[in-house]
């Protein structure tokens, strides 16, 4: 594993307080409805696990897996590949796509495109983090945890080259070279 310097940007306690507020907003917006919550693997896995614990609505859970980075890179390749599709029908469902971070927006743009043609009743995006300064696609999350500056972050599900997903806090990663 490549050694890097880690500096806490958002602590787990701060994350959890914000996650509860996001769940409250979803509870209000979808009161009386059912949800299909789709997590984008692998980065959104820990965020989604915390988020759904605070959503008090009937829901199905599914996952979708895409790849936009190749190997040890910290910028998107711009080419999104579908690695594994959802295992539930999307038609007539209130879909919430749960993402770890929206950076260029190309990944979420692609996901919205492939899911919207399946005729969901509604299609919303809930992203833990947002880096608006790097956006290439004209897209914004409907629910957003934190807007952050253009720093590469790891932890709470986010990785660098497959590592650091298990860190409890969201940390800035500075690679030593
Ligand atoms: P986008 O297509 O450029 O919006 O990239 C979205 C994906 O890139 C996210 O789902 C993450 O997996 C990854 N990503 C973007 N920025 C970071 C970061 O700072 N740390 C870790 N992964 C990131
Ligand atoms: Mg991701």
Tab-separated table of C-alpha atoms and ligand atoms in Angstrom:
chain	number	residue	atom	x	y	z
A	1	UNK	CA	0.000	0.000	0.000
A	2	UNK	CA	1.304	3.430	-0.963
A	3	UNK	CA	1.975	5.570	2.133
A	4	UNK	CA	0.144	8.872	2.315
A	5	UNK	CA	-0.424	11.623	4.862
A	6	UNK	CA	-3.898	11.630	6.342
A	7	UNK	CA	-5.582	14.650	7.883
A	8	UNK	CA	-9.134	14.478	9.234
A	9	UNK	CA	-11.488	16.686	7.213
A	10	UNK	CA	-14.878	15.528	8.582
A	11	UNK	CA	-15.105	13.443	11.746
A	12	UNK	CA	-17.424	10.458	12.087
A	13	UNK	CA	-19.575	12.338	14.630
A	14	UNK	CA	-20.044	15.243	12.218
A	15	UNK	CA	-20.864	12.798	9.420
A	16	UNK	CA	-23.467	11.003	11.523
A	17	UNK	CA	-25.197	14.259	12.545
A	18	UNK	CA	-25.460	15.232	8.885
A	19	UNK	CA	-26.599	11.740	7.794
A	20	UNK	CA	-29.497	11.963	10.270
A	21	UNK	CA	-30.568	15.304	8.751
A	22	UNK	CA	-30.450	13.827	5.240
A	23	UNK	CA	-32.613	10.913	6.408
A	24	UNK	CA	-35.073	13.379	8.016
A	25	UNK	CA	-35.399	15.246	4.710
A	26	UNK	CA	-36.028	11.980	2.826
A	27	UNK	CA	-38.584	10.903	5.467
A	28	UNK	CA	-40.442	14.185	4.975
A	29	UNK	CA	-40.261	14.257	1.161
A	30	UNK	CA	-41.422	10.656	0.736
A	31	UNK	CA	-43.892	10.371	3.658
A	32	UNK	CA	-46.441	7.641	2.854
A	33	UNK	CA	-44.369	6.262	-0.052
A	34	UNK	CA	-42.067	3.311	-0.596
A	35	UNK	CA	-38.462	3.615	-1.745
A	36	UNK	CA	-35.944	1.704	-3.780
A	37	UNK	CA	-32.564	2.774	-2.408
A	38	UNK	CA	-29.686	2.011	-4.769
A	39	UNK	CA	-26.150	2.258	-3.437
A	40	UNK	CA	-23.277	2.879	-5.831
A	41	UNK	CA	-20.556	0.360	-5.001
A	42	UNK	CA	-18.167	0.353	-3.512
A	43	UNK	CA	-17.759	3.908	-2.208
A	44	UNK	CA	-21.316	4.466	-0.919
A	45	UNK	CA	-21.539	1.278	1.100
A	46	UNK	CA	-20.823	2.687	4.587
A	47	UNK	CA	-22.797	5.901	3.993
A	48	UNK	CA	-25.796	3.916	2.765
A	49	UNK	CA	-25.658	1.585	5.785
A	50	UNK	CA	-25.830	4.571	8.174
A	51	UNK	CA	-28.413	6.500	6.100
A	52	UNK	CA	-31.030	3.733	5.815
A	53	UNK	CA	-30.972	3.177	9.583
A	54	UNK	CA	-32.559	6.634	9.977
A	55	UNK	CA	-35.094	6.373	7.137
A	56	UNK	CA	-38.444	5.216	8.535
A	57	UNK	CA	-40.110	4.255	5.257
A	58	UNK	CA	-40.699	0.879	3.625
A	59	UNK	CA	-37.792	0.281	1.273
A	60	UNK	CA	-36.071	-2.170	-0.982
A	61	UNK	CA	-32.294	-2.035	-1.166
A	62	UNK	CA	-30.142	-2.696	-4.170
A	63	UNK	CA	-26.663	-1.908	-5.417
A	64	UNK	CA	-25.122	-0.923	-8.694
A	65	UNK	CA	-21.449	-1.016	-9.481
A	66	UNK	CA	-19.636	1.249	-11.888
A	67	UNK	CA	-16.049	2.121	-12.498
A	68	UNK	CA	-14.692	5.419	-13.715
A	69	UNK	CA	-11.137	5.334	-12.381
A	70	UNK	CA	-8.412	3.077	-13.640
A	71	UNK	CA	-5.867	1.951	-11.070
A	72	UNK	CA	-3.973	4.396	-8.873
A	73	UNK	CA	-5.412	7.620	-10.212
A	74	UNK	CA	-7.031	10.445	-8.343
A	75	UNK	CA	-8.902	11.897	-11.281
A	76	UNK	CA	-11.735	10.327	-13.230
A	77	UNK	CA	-10.940	8.764	-16.608
A	78	UNK	CA	-14.234	10.155	-17.871
A	79	UNK	CA	-15.258	6.737	-19.168
A	80	UNK	CA	-17.930	5.100	-17.014
A	81	UNK	CA	-18.384	1.327	-17.193
A	82	UNK	CA	-21.302	-0.634	-15.714
A	83	UNK	CA	-19.766	-3.498	-13.732
A	84	UNK	CA	-22.890	-4.870	-12.025
A	85	UNK	CA	-26.531	-3.852	-12.501
A	86	UNK	CA	-29.343	-3.572	-9.896
A	87	UNK	CA	-31.206	-6.771	-9.054
A	88	UNK	CA	-34.634	-5.100	-8.590
A	89	UNK	CA	-37.079	-3.661	-11.118
A	90	UNK	CA	-36.965	0.138	-11.215
A	91	UNK	CA	-40.275	0.765	-13.006
A	92	UNK	CA	-42.775	2.854	-10.963
A	93	UNK	CA	-40.399	2.960	-7.957
A	94	UNK	CA	-39.274	6.013	-6.002
A	95	UNK	CA	-35.570	5.544	-6.581
A	96	UNK	CA	-32.875	7.179	-4.471
A	97	UNK	CA	-29.358	6.677	-5.798
A	98	UNK	CA	-26.849	6.893	-2.955
A	99	UNK	CA	-23.351	8.047	-3.955
A	100	UNK	CA	-20.206	8.714	-1.966
A	101	UNK	CA	-19.071	11.793	-3.878
A	102	UNK	CA	-19.931	13.756	-7.000
A	103	UNK	CA	-16.803	15.098	-8.622
A	104	UNK	CA	-16.962	15.679	-12.397
A	105	UNK	CA	-20.567	14.416	-12.287
A	106	UNK	CA	-19.960	11.995	-15.178
A	107	UNK	CA	-20.694	8.895	-13.095
A	108	UNK	CA	-23.998	10.128	-11.695
A	109	UNK	CA	-24.980	11.527	-15.081
A	110	UNK	CA	-24.469	8.070	-16.602
A	111	UNK	CA	-26.382	6.367	-13.771
A	112	UNK	CA	-29.327	8.751	-14.055
A	113	UNK	CA	-29.454	8.104	-17.796
A	114	UNK	CA	-29.523	4.310	-17.556
A	115	UNK	CA	-32.037	4.314	-14.671
A	116	UNK	CA	-34.434	6.954	-16.010
A	117	UNK	CA	-35.158	4.951	-19.190
A	118	UNK	CA	-36.548	2.211	-16.913
A	119	UNK	CA	-39.454	4.527	-15.975
A	120	UNK	CA	-39.112	5.056	-12.232
A	121	UNK	CA	-41.861	7.085	-10.547
A	122	UNK	CA	-39.144	9.437	-9.263
A	123	UNK	CA	-35.348	9.443	-9.379
A	124	UNK	CA	-33.305	11.360	-6.798
A	125	UNK	CA	-29.619	11.458	-5.962
A	126	UNK	CA	-28.291	11.531	-2.404
A	127	UNK	CA	-24.545	12.124	-2.228
A	128	UNK	CA	-22.504	12.317	0.945
A	129	UNK	CA	-19.941	14.660	-0.611
A	130	UNK	CA	-19.919	17.134	-3.468
A	131	UNK	CA	-16.895	18.748	-5.173
A	132	UNK	CA	-18.746	21.363	-7.254
A	133	UNK	CA	-15.556	23.042	-8.474
A	134	UNK	CA	-14.660	20.079	-10.701
A	135	UNK	CA	-18.014	19.563	-12.392
A	136	UNK	CA	-18.084	18.670	-16.105
A	137	UNK	CA	-21.691	17.404	-16.329
A	138	UNK	CA	-24.574	19.756	-15.557
A	139	UNK	CA	-25.891	17.828	-12.576
A	140	UNK	CA	-26.307	18.360	-8.837
A	141	UNK	CA	-27.389	16.052	-5.996
A	142	UNK	CA	-30.941	16.395	-4.647
A	143	UNK	CA	-29.627	15.588	-1.163
A	144	UNK	CA	-26.047	16.464	-0.266
A	145	UNK	CA	-24.112	15.880	2.952
A	146	UNK	CA	-21.122	18.188	2.563
A	147	UNK	CA	-19.764	20.390	-0.175
A	148	UNK	CA	-15.952	20.152	-0.082
A	149	UNK	CA	-13.035	21.885	-1.838
A	150	UNK	CA	-10.995	20.196	-4.551
A	151	UNK	CA	-9.052	17.818	-2.281
A	152	UNK	CA	-8.715	14.065	-2.658
A	153	UNK	CA	-10.437	12.423	0.299
A	154	UNK	CA	-10.556	8.872	1.634
A	155	UNK	CA	-12.327	6.997	4.431
A	156	UNK	CA	-15.951	6.255	5.359
A	157	UNK	CA	-16.156	4.104	2.214
A	158	UNK	CA	-14.011	6.231	-0.114
A	159	UNK	CA	-10.762	4.743	-1.357
A	160	UNK	CA	-7.461	5.483	-2.959
A	161	UNK	CA	-6.391	2.545	-5.139
A	162	UNK	CA	-8.628	0.216	-3.091
A	163	UNK	CA	-7.308	1.234	0.335
A	164	UNK	CA	-8.508	3.422	3.232
A	165	UNK	CA	-12.237	2.617	2.883
A	166	UNK	CA	-12.338	1.435	6.496
A	167	UNK	CA	-11.252	4.766	8.051
A	168	UNK	CA	-14.028	6.076	10.279
A	169	UNK	CA	-13.487	9.755	9.433
A	170	UNK	CA	-13.269	11.422	6.033
A	171	UNK	CA	-9.606	12.388	5.604
A	172	UNK	CA	-7.571	14.402	3.140
A	173	UNK	CA	-4.950	12.217	1.502
A	174	UNK	CA	-1.609	13.728	0.525
A	175	UNK	CA	0.605	11.257	-1.268
A	176	UNK	CA	4.251	11.424	-0.249
A	177	UNK	CA	6.651	11.172	-3.181
B	1	LIG	P1	-17.205	11.620	-11.059
B	1	LIG	O1	-17.702	10.724	-12.145
B	1	LIG	O2	-16.001	12.404	-11.481
B	1	LIG	O3	-18.278	12.487	-10.455
B	1	LIG	O4	-16.625	10.706	-9.949
B	1	LIG	C1	-17.383	10.084	-9.043
B	1	LIG	C2	-16.616	8.928	-8.437
B	1	LIG	O5	-15.204	9.179	-8.378
B	1	LIG	C3	-17.060	8.767	-7.018
B	1	LIG	O6	-18.134	7.885	-6.919
B	1	LIG	C4	-15.816	8.237	-6.340
B	1	LIG	O7	-15.797	6.836	-6.415
B	1	LIG	C5	-14.671	8.786	-7.126
B	1	LIG	N1	-14.058	9.965	-6.474
B	1	LIG	C6	-14.150	11.268	-6.842
B	1	LIG	N2	-13.483	12.065	-6.009
B	1	LIG	C7	-12.945	11.249	-5.063
B	1	LIG	C8	-12.155	11.481	-3.887
B	1	LIG	O8	-11.790	12.614	-3.505
B	1	LIG	N3	-11.813	10.375	-3.182
B	1	LIG	C9	-12.180	9.113	-3.531
B	1	LIG	N4	-12.944	8.854	-4.602
B	1	LIG	C10	-13.313	9.907	-5.365
B	2	LIG	MG1	-17.936	5.878	-6.309
